[in-house]
Amino acid sequence: MFEKMLRDNHLKITPQRLAILKEIQKFGHISIDEIYENIKESNPSMSLATVYKNLTFMQEAKIIDEVKLPNQKQRYELVKNPHIHLVCEQCGSIIDMELESSMQQLKELCADASQFKIKETSIAMIGICPKCQA
Ligand SMILES: [Zn+2]
Ligand SMILES: [Zn+2]
């Protein structure tokens, strides 16, 4: 699946890129430091700078997305349908909620009311997840 993704986007398939994509998929939303920690054992030749460079390439190719969350380290995720992030302030878990039509509506409301040309939408809800409430 990742081989095809890279090939379709004219990116060279390298073991490093595959390892990074696997980590992102496994964790859903992951920071560059976490990726590096998780793969350095099986990829000893890979430096933090290499991880960063590969992330940038894959972001430009729109295979992965930067996740912008308030008061949080930058994370990456695989490109998905537009979604809202629910962030637990206690355990740090991040849940995706696909509410595409509501997001579209909100975007149009904001654009109409402000005359802003909106380029991207990033919505996060901060709170306490069901597990941490228990
Ligand atoms: Zn939690
Ligand atoms: Zn997400």
PDB file of C-alpha atoms and ligand atoms in Angstrom:
ATOM      1  CA  MET A   1       0.000   0.000   0.000  1.00  0.00           C
ATOM      2  CA  PHE A   2       2.772   2.459   0.934  1.00  0.00           C
ATOM      3  CA  GLU A   3       4.834   1.368  -2.062  1.00  0.00           C
ATOM      4  CA  LYS A   4       1.940   2.327  -4.313  1.00  0.00           C
ATOM      5  CA  MET A   5       1.437   5.641  -2.501  1.00  0.00           C
ATOM      6  CA  LEU A   6       5.068   6.592  -3.047  1.00  0.00           C
ATOM      7  CA  ARG A   7       5.111   5.380  -6.624  1.00  0.00           C
ATOM      8  CA  ASP A   8       1.875   7.220  -7.509  1.00  0.00           C
ATOM      9  CA  ASN A   9       3.437  10.404  -6.178  1.00  0.00           C
ATOM     10  CA  HIS A  10       6.695   9.895  -8.050  1.00  0.00           C
ATOM     11  CA  LEU A  11       8.710   9.449  -4.892  1.00  0.00           C
ATOM     12  CA  LYS A  12      11.450   6.889  -4.725  1.00  0.00           C
ATOM     13  CA  ILE A  13      10.576   3.905  -2.575  1.00  0.00           C
ATOM     14  CA  THR A  14      13.186   3.642   0.165  1.00  0.00           C
ATOM     15  CA  PRO A  15      13.235   1.473   3.300  1.00  0.00           C
ATOM     16  CA  GLN A  16      13.420   4.697   5.354  1.00  0.00           C
ATOM     17  CA  ARG A  17      10.265   6.127   3.847  1.00  0.00           C
ATOM     18  CA  LEU A  18       8.415   2.844   4.285  1.00  0.00           C
ATOM     19  CA  ALA A  19       9.517   2.637   7.922  1.00  0.00           C
ATOM     20  CA  ILE A  20       8.361   6.202   8.592  1.00  0.00           C
ATOM     21  CA  LEU A  21       4.979   5.657   6.932  1.00  0.00           C
ATOM     22  CA  LYS A  22       4.445   2.455   8.932  1.00  0.00           C
ATOM     23  CA  GLU A  23       5.086   4.317  12.188  1.00  0.00           C
ATOM     24  CA  ILE A  24       2.690   7.094  11.240  1.00  0.00           C
ATOM     25  CA  GLN A  25       0.013   4.560  10.405  1.00  0.00           C
ATOM     26  CA  LYS A  26       0.580   2.604  13.602  1.00  0.00           C
ATOM     27  CA  PHE A  27       0.278   5.627  15.889  1.00  0.00           C
ATOM     28  CA  GLY A  28      -2.206   7.718  13.898  1.00  0.00           C
ATOM     29  CA  HIS A  29      -0.616  10.992  14.962  1.00  0.00           C
ATOM     30  CA  ILE A  30       3.071  10.985  15.791  1.00  0.00           C
ATOM     31  CA  SER A  31       5.830  13.523  16.369  1.00  0.00           C
ATOM     32  CA  ILE A  32       9.164  13.479  14.594  1.00  0.00           C
ATOM     33  CA  ASP A  33      10.969  12.554  17.822  1.00  0.00           C
ATOM     34  CA  GLU A  34       8.677   9.589  18.376  1.00  0.00           C
ATOM     35  CA  ILE A  35       9.210   8.390  14.806  1.00  0.00           C
ATOM     36  CA  TYR A  36      12.958   8.648  15.255  1.00  0.00           C
ATOM     37  CA  GLU A  37      12.934   6.823  18.603  1.00  0.00           C
ATOM     38  CA  ASN A  38      10.819   4.003  17.186  1.00  0.00           C
ATOM     39  CA  ILE A  39      12.792   3.335  14.028  1.00  0.00           C
ATOM     40  CA  LYS A  40      16.381   4.051  14.954  1.00  0.00           C
ATOM     41  CA  GLU A  41      16.963   0.536  16.224  1.00  0.00           C
ATOM     42  CA  SER A  42      15.957  -1.170  13.001  1.00  0.00           C
ATOM     43  CA  ASN A  43      17.399   1.656  10.872  1.00  0.00           C
ATOM     44  CA  PRO A  44      20.656   2.566  12.612  1.00  0.00           C
ATOM     45  CA  SER A  45      21.909   4.611   9.662  1.00  0.00           C
ATOM     46  CA  MET A  46      18.990   7.013   9.876  1.00  0.00           C
ATOM     47  CA  SER A  47      19.505  10.334  11.634  1.00  0.00           C
ATOM     48  CA  LEU A  48      16.890  12.733  12.929  1.00  0.00           C
ATOM     49  CA  ALA A  49      17.767  14.983   9.987  1.00  0.00           C
ATOM     50  CA  THR A  50      16.990  12.159   7.541  1.00  0.00           C
ATOM     51  CA  VAL A  51      13.631  11.577   9.172  1.00  0.00           C
ATOM     52  CA  TYR A  52      12.906  15.277   8.901  1.00  0.00           C
ATOM     53  CA  LYS A  53      13.952  15.448   5.259  1.00  0.00           C
ATOM     54  CA  ASN A  54      11.785  12.468   4.356  1.00  0.00           C
ATOM     55  CA  LEU A  55       8.800  13.883   6.212  1.00  0.00           C
ATOM     56  CA  THR A  56       9.150  17.131   4.287  1.00  0.00           C
ATOM     57  CA  PHE A  57       9.277  15.294   0.953  1.00  0.00           C
ATOM     58  CA  MET A  58       6.246  13.208   1.755  1.00  0.00           C
ATOM     59  CA  GLN A  59       4.351  16.219   3.019  1.00  0.00           C
ATOM     60  CA  GLU A  60       5.054  18.076  -0.207  1.00  0.00           C
ATOM     61  CA  ALA A  61       3.811  15.046  -2.126  1.00  0.00           C
ATOM     62  CA  LYS A  62       0.636  15.148  -0.005  1.00  0.00           C
ATOM     63  CA  ILE A  63       1.057  11.640   1.361  1.00  0.00           C
ATOM     64  CA  ILE A  64       1.240  12.894   4.915  1.00  0.00           C
ATOM     65  CA  ASP A  65      -0.096  15.941   6.684  1.00  0.00           C
ATOM     66  CA  GLU A  66       1.209  18.114   9.453  1.00  0.00           C
ATOM     67  CA  VAL A  67      -1.210  18.139  12.384  1.00  0.00           C
ATOM     68  CA  LYS A  68      -1.554  21.553  13.967  1.00  0.00           C
ATOM     69  CA  LEU A  69      -2.715  21.382  17.558  1.00  0.00           C
ATOM     70  CA  PRO A  70      -2.678  24.153  20.147  1.00  0.00           C
ATOM     71  CA  ASN A  71      -0.010  23.772  22.848  1.00  0.00           C
ATOM     72  CA  GLN A  72       1.271  20.531  21.391  1.00  0.00           C
ATOM     73  CA  LYS A  73       4.326  19.293  19.628  1.00  0.00           C
ATOM     74  CA  GLN A  74       3.889  19.148  15.880  1.00  0.00           C
ATOM     75  CA  ARG A  75       2.736  15.752  14.700  1.00  0.00           C
ATOM     76  CA  TYR A  76       2.205  14.012  11.403  1.00  0.00           C
ATOM     77  CA  GLU A  77      -0.579  11.813  10.079  1.00  0.00           C
ATOM     78  CA  LEU A  78      -1.374  10.083   6.807  1.00  0.00           C
ATOM     79  CA  VAL A  79      -3.491  12.259   4.528  1.00  0.00           C
ATOM     80  CA  LYS A  80      -7.141  11.530   5.275  1.00  0.00           C
ATOM     81  CA  ASN A  81     -10.496  13.133   4.610  1.00  0.00           C
ATOM     82  CA  PRO A  82     -10.912  16.477   6.373  1.00  0.00           C
ATOM     83  CA  HIS A  83     -11.496  15.876  10.051  1.00  0.00           C
ATOM     84  CA  ILE A  84     -11.669  17.484  13.460  1.00  0.00           C
ATOM     85  CA  HIS A  85      -9.202  16.505  16.193  1.00  0.00           C
ATOM     86  CA  LEU A  86     -10.357  15.675  19.691  1.00  0.00           C
ATOM     87  CA  VAL A  87      -7.413  16.004  22.037  1.00  0.00           C
ATOM     88  CA  CYS A  88      -7.348  14.622  25.588  1.00  0.00           C
ATOM     89  CA  GLU A  89      -5.467  17.027  27.829  1.00  0.00           C
ATOM     90  CA  GLN A  90      -4.709  14.279  30.337  1.00  0.00           C
ATOM     91  CA  CYS A  91      -3.349  11.371  28.312  1.00  0.00           C
ATOM     92  CA  GLY A  92      -2.633  13.236  25.092  1.00  0.00           C
ATOM     93  CA  SER A  93      -4.640  10.851  22.925  1.00  0.00           C
ATOM     94  CA  ILE A  94      -5.926  12.295  19.664  1.00  0.00           C
ATOM     95  CA  ILE A  95      -9.102  11.111  18.006  1.00  0.00           C
ATOM     96  CA  ASP A  96     -10.184  11.884  14.449  1.00  0.00           C
ATOM     97  CA  MET A  97     -13.770  12.848  13.789  1.00  0.00           C
ATOM     98  CA  GLU A  98     -14.875  12.999  10.203  1.00  0.00           C
ATOM     99  CA  LEU A  99     -17.468  15.730  10.021  1.00  0.00           C
ATOM    100  CA  GLU A 100     -16.698  16.926   6.562  1.00  0.00           C
ATOM    101  CA  SER A 101     -19.998  18.655   5.792  1.00  0.00           C
ATOM    102  CA  SER A 102     -20.040  20.497   9.115  1.00  0.00           C
ATOM    103  CA  MET A 103     -16.475  21.627   8.560  1.00  0.00           C
ATOM    104  CA  GLN A 104     -17.346  22.826   5.079  1.00  0.00           C
ATOM    105  CA  GLN A 105     -20.341  24.726   6.462  1.00  0.00           C
ATOM    106  CA  LEU A 106     -18.265  26.349   9.178  1.00  0.00           C
ATOM    107  CA  LYS A 107     -15.630  27.338   6.655  1.00  0.00           C
ATOM    108  CA  GLU A 108     -18.231  28.967   4.408  1.00  0.00           C
ATOM    109  CA  LEU A 109     -19.775  30.797   7.364  1.00  0.00           C
ATOM    110  CA  CYS A 110     -16.392  32.151   8.393  1.00  0.00           C
ATOM    111  CA  ALA A 111     -15.442  33.126   4.856  1.00  0.00           C
ATOM    112  CA  ASP A 112     -18.766  34.900   4.259  1.00  0.00           C
ATOM    113  CA  ALA A 113     -18.685  36.749   7.547  1.00  0.00           C
ATOM    114  CA  SER A 114     -15.070  37.855   7.319  1.00  0.00           C
ATOM    115  CA  GLN A 115     -14.276  38.070   3.596  1.00  0.00           C
ATOM    116  CA  PHE A 116     -11.284  35.921   4.386  1.00  0.00           C
ATOM    117  CA  LYS A 117      -9.875  33.687   1.677  1.00  0.00           C
ATOM    118  CA  ILE A 118      -9.546  30.561   3.746  1.00  0.00           C
ATOM    119  CA  LYS A 119      -6.683  28.332   2.664  1.00  0.00           C
ATOM    120  CA  GLU A 120      -6.911  25.552   5.183  1.00  0.00           C
ATOM    121  CA  THR A 121      -9.034  24.535   8.097  1.00  0.00           C
ATOM    122  CA  SER A 122      -7.741  23.042  11.284  1.00  0.00           C
ATOM    123  CA  ILE A 123     -10.157  22.446  14.129  1.00  0.00           C
ATOM    124  CA  ALA A 124      -9.295  20.915  17.476  1.00  0.00           C
ATOM    125  CA  MET A 125     -11.461  20.253  20.526  1.00  0.00           C
ATOM    126  CA  ILE A 126      -9.592  19.915  23.795  1.00  0.00           C
ATOM    127  CA  GLY A 127     -11.041  17.937  26.671  1.00  0.00           C
ATOM    128  CA  ILE A 128     -10.935  14.701  28.618  1.00  0.00           C
ATOM    129  CA  CYS A 129     -11.368  11.376  26.850  1.00  0.00           C
ATOM    130  CA  PRO A 130     -13.820   8.721  28.136  1.00  0.00           C
ATOM    131  CA  LYS A 131     -10.939   6.581  29.465  1.00  0.00           C
ATOM    132  CA  CYS A 132      -9.530   9.415  31.559  1.00  0.00           C
ATOM    133  CA  GLN A 133     -13.001  10.324  32.838  1.00  0.00           C
ATOM    134  CA  ALA A 134     -13.456   6.850  34.252  1.00  0.00           C
TER     135      ALA A 134
HETATM  136 ZN    ZN B   1      -7.311  10.664  27.998  1.00  0.00          ZN
HETATM  137 ZN    ZN B   2      -6.034  13.329  12.508  1.00  0.00          ZN
END
